[in-house]
CSV table of C-alpha atoms in Angstrom, one decimal:
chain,number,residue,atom,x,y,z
A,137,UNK,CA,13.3,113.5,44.5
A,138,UNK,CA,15.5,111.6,47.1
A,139,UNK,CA,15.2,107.4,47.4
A,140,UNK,CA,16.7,104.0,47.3
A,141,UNK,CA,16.5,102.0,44.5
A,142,UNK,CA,16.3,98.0,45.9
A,143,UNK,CA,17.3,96.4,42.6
A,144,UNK,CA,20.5,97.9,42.5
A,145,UNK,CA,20.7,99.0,45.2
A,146,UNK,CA,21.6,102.3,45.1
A,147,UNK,CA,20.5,106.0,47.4
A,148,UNK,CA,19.5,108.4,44.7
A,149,UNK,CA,19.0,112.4,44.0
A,150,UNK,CA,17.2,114.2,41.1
A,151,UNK,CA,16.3,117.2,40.4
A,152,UNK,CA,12.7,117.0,39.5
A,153,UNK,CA,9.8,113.6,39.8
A,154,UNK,CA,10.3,110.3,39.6
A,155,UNK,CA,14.1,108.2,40.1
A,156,UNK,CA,14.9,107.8,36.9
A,157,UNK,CA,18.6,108.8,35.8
A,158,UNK,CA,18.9,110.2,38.7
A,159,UNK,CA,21.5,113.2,39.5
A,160,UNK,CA,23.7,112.0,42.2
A,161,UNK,CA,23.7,108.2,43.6
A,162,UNK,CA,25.7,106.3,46.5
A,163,UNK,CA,25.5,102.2,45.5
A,164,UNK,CA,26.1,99.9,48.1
A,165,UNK,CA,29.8,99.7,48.2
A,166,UNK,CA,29.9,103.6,49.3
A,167,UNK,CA,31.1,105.1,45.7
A,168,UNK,CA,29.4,107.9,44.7
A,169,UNK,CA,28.4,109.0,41.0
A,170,UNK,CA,27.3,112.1,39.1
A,171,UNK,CA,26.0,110.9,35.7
A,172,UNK,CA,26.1,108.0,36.2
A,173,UNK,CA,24.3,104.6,38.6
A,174,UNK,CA,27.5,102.9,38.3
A,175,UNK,CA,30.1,104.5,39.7
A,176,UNK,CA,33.3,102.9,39.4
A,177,UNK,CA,35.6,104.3,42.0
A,178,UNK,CA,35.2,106.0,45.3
A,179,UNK,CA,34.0,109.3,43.0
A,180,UNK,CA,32.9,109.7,39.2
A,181,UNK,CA,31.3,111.9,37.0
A,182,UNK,CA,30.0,111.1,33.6
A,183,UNK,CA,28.6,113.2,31.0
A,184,UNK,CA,28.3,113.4,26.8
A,185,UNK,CA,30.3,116.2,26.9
A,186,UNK,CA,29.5,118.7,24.3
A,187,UNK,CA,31.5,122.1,25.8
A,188,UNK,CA,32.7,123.1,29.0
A,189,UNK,CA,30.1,123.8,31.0
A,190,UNK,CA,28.4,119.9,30.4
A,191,UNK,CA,31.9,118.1,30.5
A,192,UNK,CA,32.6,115.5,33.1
A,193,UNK,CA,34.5,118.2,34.9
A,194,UNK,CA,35.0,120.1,38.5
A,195,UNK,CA,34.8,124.1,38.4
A,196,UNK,CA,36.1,125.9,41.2
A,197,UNK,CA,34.9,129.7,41.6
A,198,UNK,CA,36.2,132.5,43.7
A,199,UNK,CA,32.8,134.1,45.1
A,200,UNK,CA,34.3,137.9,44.6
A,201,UNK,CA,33.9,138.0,41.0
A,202,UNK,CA,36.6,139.5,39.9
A,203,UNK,CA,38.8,138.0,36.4
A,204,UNK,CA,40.3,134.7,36.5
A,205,UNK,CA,38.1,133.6,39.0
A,206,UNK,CA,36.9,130.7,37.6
A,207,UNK,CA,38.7,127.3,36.9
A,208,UNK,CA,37.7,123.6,35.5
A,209,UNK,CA,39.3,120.1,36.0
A,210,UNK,CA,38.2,117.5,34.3
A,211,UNK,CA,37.7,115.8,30.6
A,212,UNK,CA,37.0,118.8,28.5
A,213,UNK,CA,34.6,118.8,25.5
A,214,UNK,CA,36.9,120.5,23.3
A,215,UNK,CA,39.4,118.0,23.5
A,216,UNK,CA,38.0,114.8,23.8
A,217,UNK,CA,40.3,112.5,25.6
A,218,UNK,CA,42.4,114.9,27.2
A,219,UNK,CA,42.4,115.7,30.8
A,220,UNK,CA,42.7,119.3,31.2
A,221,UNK,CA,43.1,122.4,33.7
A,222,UNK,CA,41.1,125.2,32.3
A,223,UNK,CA,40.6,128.9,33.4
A,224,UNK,CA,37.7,131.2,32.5
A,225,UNK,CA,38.8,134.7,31.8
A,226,UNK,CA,35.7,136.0,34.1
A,227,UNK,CA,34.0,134.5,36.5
A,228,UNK,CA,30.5,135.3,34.8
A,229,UNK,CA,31.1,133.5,31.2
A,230,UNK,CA,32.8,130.2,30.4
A,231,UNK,CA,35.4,131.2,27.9
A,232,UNK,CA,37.5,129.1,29.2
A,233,UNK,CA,41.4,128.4,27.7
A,234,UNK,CA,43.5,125.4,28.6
A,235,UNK,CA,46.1,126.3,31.0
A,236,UNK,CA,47.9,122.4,31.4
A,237,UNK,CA,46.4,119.6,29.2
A,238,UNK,CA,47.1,115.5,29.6
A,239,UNK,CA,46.7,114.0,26.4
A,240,UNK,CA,45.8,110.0,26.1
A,241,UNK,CA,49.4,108.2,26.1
A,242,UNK,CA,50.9,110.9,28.8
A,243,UNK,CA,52.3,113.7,26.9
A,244,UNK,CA,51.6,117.1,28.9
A,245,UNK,CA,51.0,120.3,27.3
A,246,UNK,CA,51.4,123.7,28.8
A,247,UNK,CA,49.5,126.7,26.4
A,248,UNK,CA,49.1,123.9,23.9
A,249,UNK,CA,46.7,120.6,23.8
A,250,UNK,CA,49.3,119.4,20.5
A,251,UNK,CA,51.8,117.7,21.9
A,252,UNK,CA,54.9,116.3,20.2
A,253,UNK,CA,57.1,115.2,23.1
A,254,UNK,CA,56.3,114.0,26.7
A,255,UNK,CA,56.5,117.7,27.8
A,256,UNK,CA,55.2,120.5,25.4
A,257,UNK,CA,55.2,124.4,25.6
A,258,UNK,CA,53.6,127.0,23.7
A,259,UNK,CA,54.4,130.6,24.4
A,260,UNK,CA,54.7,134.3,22.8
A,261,UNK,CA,58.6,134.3,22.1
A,262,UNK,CA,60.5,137.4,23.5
A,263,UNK,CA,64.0,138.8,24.0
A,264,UNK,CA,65.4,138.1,27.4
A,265,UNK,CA,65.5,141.5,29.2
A,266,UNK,CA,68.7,142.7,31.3
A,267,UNK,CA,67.5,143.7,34.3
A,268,UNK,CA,63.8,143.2,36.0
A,269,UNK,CA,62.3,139.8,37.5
A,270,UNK,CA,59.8,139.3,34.3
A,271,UNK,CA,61.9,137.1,32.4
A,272,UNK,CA,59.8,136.5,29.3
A,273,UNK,CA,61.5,132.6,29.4
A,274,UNK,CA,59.5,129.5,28.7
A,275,UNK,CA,60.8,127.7,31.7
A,276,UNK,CA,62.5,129.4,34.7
A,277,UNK,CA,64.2,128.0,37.7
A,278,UNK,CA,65.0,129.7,40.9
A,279,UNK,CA,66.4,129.2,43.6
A,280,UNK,CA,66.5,130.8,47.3
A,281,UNK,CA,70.4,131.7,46.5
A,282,UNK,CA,69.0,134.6,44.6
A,283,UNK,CA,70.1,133.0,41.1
A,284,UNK,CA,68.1,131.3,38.7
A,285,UNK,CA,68.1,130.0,35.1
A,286,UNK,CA,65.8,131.0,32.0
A,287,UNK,CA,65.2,129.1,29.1
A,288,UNK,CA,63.1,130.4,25.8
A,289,UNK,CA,63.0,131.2,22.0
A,290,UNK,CA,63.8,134.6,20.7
A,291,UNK,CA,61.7,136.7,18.5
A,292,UNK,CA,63.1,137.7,14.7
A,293,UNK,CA,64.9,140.5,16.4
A,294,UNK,CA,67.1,137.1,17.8
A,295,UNK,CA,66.8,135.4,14.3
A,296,UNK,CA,64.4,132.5,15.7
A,297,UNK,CA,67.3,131.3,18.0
A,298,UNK,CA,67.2,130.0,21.7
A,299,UNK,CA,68.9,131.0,24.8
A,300,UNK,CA,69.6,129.7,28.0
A,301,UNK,CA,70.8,132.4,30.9
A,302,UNK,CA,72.3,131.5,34.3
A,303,UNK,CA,71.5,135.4,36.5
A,304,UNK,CA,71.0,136.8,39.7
A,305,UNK,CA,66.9,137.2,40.6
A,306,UNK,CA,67.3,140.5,39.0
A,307,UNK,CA,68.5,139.0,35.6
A,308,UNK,CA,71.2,141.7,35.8
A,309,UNK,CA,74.3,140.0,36.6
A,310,UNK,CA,75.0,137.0,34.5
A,311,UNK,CA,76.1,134.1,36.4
A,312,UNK,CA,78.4,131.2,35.1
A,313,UNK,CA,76.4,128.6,33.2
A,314,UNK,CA,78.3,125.2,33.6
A,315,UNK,CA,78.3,122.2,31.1
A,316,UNK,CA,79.4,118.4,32.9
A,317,UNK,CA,80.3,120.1,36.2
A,318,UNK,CA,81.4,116.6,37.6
A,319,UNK,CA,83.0,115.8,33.7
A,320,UNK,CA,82.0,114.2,30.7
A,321,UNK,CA,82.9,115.4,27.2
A,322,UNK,CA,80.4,117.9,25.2
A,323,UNK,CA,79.6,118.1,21.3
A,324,UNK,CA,78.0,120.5,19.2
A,325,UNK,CA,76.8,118.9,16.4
A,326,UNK,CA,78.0,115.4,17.0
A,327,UNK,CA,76.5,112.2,18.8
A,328,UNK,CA,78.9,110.9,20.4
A,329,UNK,CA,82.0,113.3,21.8
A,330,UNK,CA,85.5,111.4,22.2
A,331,UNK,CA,87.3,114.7,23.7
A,332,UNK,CA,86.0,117.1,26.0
A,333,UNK,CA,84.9,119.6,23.4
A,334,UNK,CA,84.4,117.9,19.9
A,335,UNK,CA,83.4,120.2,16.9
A,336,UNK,CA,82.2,118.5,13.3
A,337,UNK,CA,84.7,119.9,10.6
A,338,UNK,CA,83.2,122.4,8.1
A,339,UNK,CA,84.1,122.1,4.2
A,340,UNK,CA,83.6,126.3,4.0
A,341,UNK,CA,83.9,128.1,7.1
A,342,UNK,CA,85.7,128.2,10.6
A,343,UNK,CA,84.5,125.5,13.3
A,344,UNK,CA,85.5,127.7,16.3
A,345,UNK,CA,85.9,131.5,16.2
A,346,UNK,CA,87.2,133.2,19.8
A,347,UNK,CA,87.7,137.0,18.6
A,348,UNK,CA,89.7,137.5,16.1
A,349,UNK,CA,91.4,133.8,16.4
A,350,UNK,CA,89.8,130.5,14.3
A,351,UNK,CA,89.9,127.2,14.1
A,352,UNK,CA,88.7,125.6,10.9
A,353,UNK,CA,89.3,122.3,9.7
A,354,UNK,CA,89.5,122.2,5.8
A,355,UNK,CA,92.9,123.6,4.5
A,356,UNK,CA,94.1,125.3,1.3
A,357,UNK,CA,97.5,125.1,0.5
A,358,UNK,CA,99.6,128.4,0.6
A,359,UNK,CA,97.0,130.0,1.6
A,360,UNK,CA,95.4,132.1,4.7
A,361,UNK,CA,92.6,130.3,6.0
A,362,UNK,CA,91.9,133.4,8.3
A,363,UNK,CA,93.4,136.7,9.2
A,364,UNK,CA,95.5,135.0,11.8
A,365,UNK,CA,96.2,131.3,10.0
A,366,UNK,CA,98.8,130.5,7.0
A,367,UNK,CA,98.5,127.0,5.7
A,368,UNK,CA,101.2,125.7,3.4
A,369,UNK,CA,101.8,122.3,4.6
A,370,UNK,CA,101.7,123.2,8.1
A,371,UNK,CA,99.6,126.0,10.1
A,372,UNK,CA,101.5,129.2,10.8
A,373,UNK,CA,99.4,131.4,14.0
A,374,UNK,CA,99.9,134.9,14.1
A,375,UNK,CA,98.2,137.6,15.9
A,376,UNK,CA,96.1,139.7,14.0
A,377,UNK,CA,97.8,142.7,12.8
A,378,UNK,CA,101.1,141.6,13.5
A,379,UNK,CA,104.2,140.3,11.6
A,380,UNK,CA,105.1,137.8,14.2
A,381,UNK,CA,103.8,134.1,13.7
A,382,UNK,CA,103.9,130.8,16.0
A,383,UNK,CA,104.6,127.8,13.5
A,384,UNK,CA,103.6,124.3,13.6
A,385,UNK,CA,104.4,121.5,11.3
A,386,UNK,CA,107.6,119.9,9.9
């Protein structure tokens, strides 16, 4: 059925007799609706959404049928609230998973609807490779120098750690990875850096360890704090293996 309703006034479609809750209607201010008689912007669509093929969404199908053809846009049943970019893992069934999802408040999750932070991202941890362009990072940057940067979360293999690696496209050649180019002091562990490099002290172990030298920042008289460090009042450096020693102190 196809008609104007004068009261509203609103041009009407649905599929079926009669003009009641109609399909698809234009009012008189030129916004269309689907779902609703009262659309509020230019374009709206309204629904009780109960799963994804009645949710107030958009799907968009490639025609050639082949996998990942099928995407939706829109407030997803599943998640009420939550805007979300969906795709189907055919183009003949709606099994659809959440690719990028908006939550209420404006946190955005990528692989995940649970967000924690204002950008969130859920993916199968893996070991950097060495050479290849399939990274295996959570976030990669590249660049049309043929570098790039990866960011991501090791597997137990790693012990659960994190990595960031500055490479060539070919993550082959590892490229310097730069902290304050233009200055500015760093920490590890601490707030609020006062030197360029600022370490917390550790009552049990060294703070800095280059090779075989280390800096720690307890101290135990007349004693060697490392294979290469004598304290008895004052440090004593030596070279590892060697007799000879560089002395500071009084």
């Amino acid at each position: 059925s196809m008609g104007v309703n004068q009261s509203s006034p609103y041009w009407c479609v649905k599929a079926g007799a009669g003009m009641d809750s109609p399909h698809l209607v234009v009012n008189s201010s030129g916004n269309v609706g689907i779902g609703t008689i009262t659309p509020a912007g230019k374009f709206e669509i309204k629904s009780a959404a109960s799963n994804y093929t009645t949710a107030p969404a958009i799907t968009f199908t490639d025609d050639t049928g082949v996998a990942d053809s099928r995407w939706i846009l829109g407030n997803i049943a599943t998640n009420y609230g939550n805007f979300v970019l969906a795709e189907s893992d055919s183009a003949t069934t709606v099994n659809y998973s959440p690719r990028i999802t908006v939550v209420p408040g404006g946190n955005v999750g990528i692989g995940t609807s649970s967000t924690e932070g204002k950008l969130t991202i859920s993916y199968t941890a893996a070991e950097l490779p060495t050479s290849g362009t399939t990274s295996n990072s959570a976030i990669q940057v590249i660049s049309s120098l043929n570098n790039q940067l990866n960011l991501g979360l090791n597997t137990v293999s790693g012990d659960y750690g994190a990595y960031i690696q500055a490479s060539d496209n070919n993550l082959a050649v590892p490229y310097p990875l730069n902290l304050q180019p233009n200055g500015g002091n760093v920490g590890i562990g601490v707030t609020g850096p006062v030197t360029k490099l600022e370490v917390p002290g550790s009552l049990s172990n060294s703070s800095i360890k280059a090779g075989t030298l280390e800096m720690q920042s307890y101290s135990v008289n007349n004693a060697w704090l490392a294979d290469n460090i004598y304290y008895n009042g004052a440090f004593r450096l030596r070279s590892a293996g060697y007799g000879s020693q560089i002395y500071f102190g009084s």
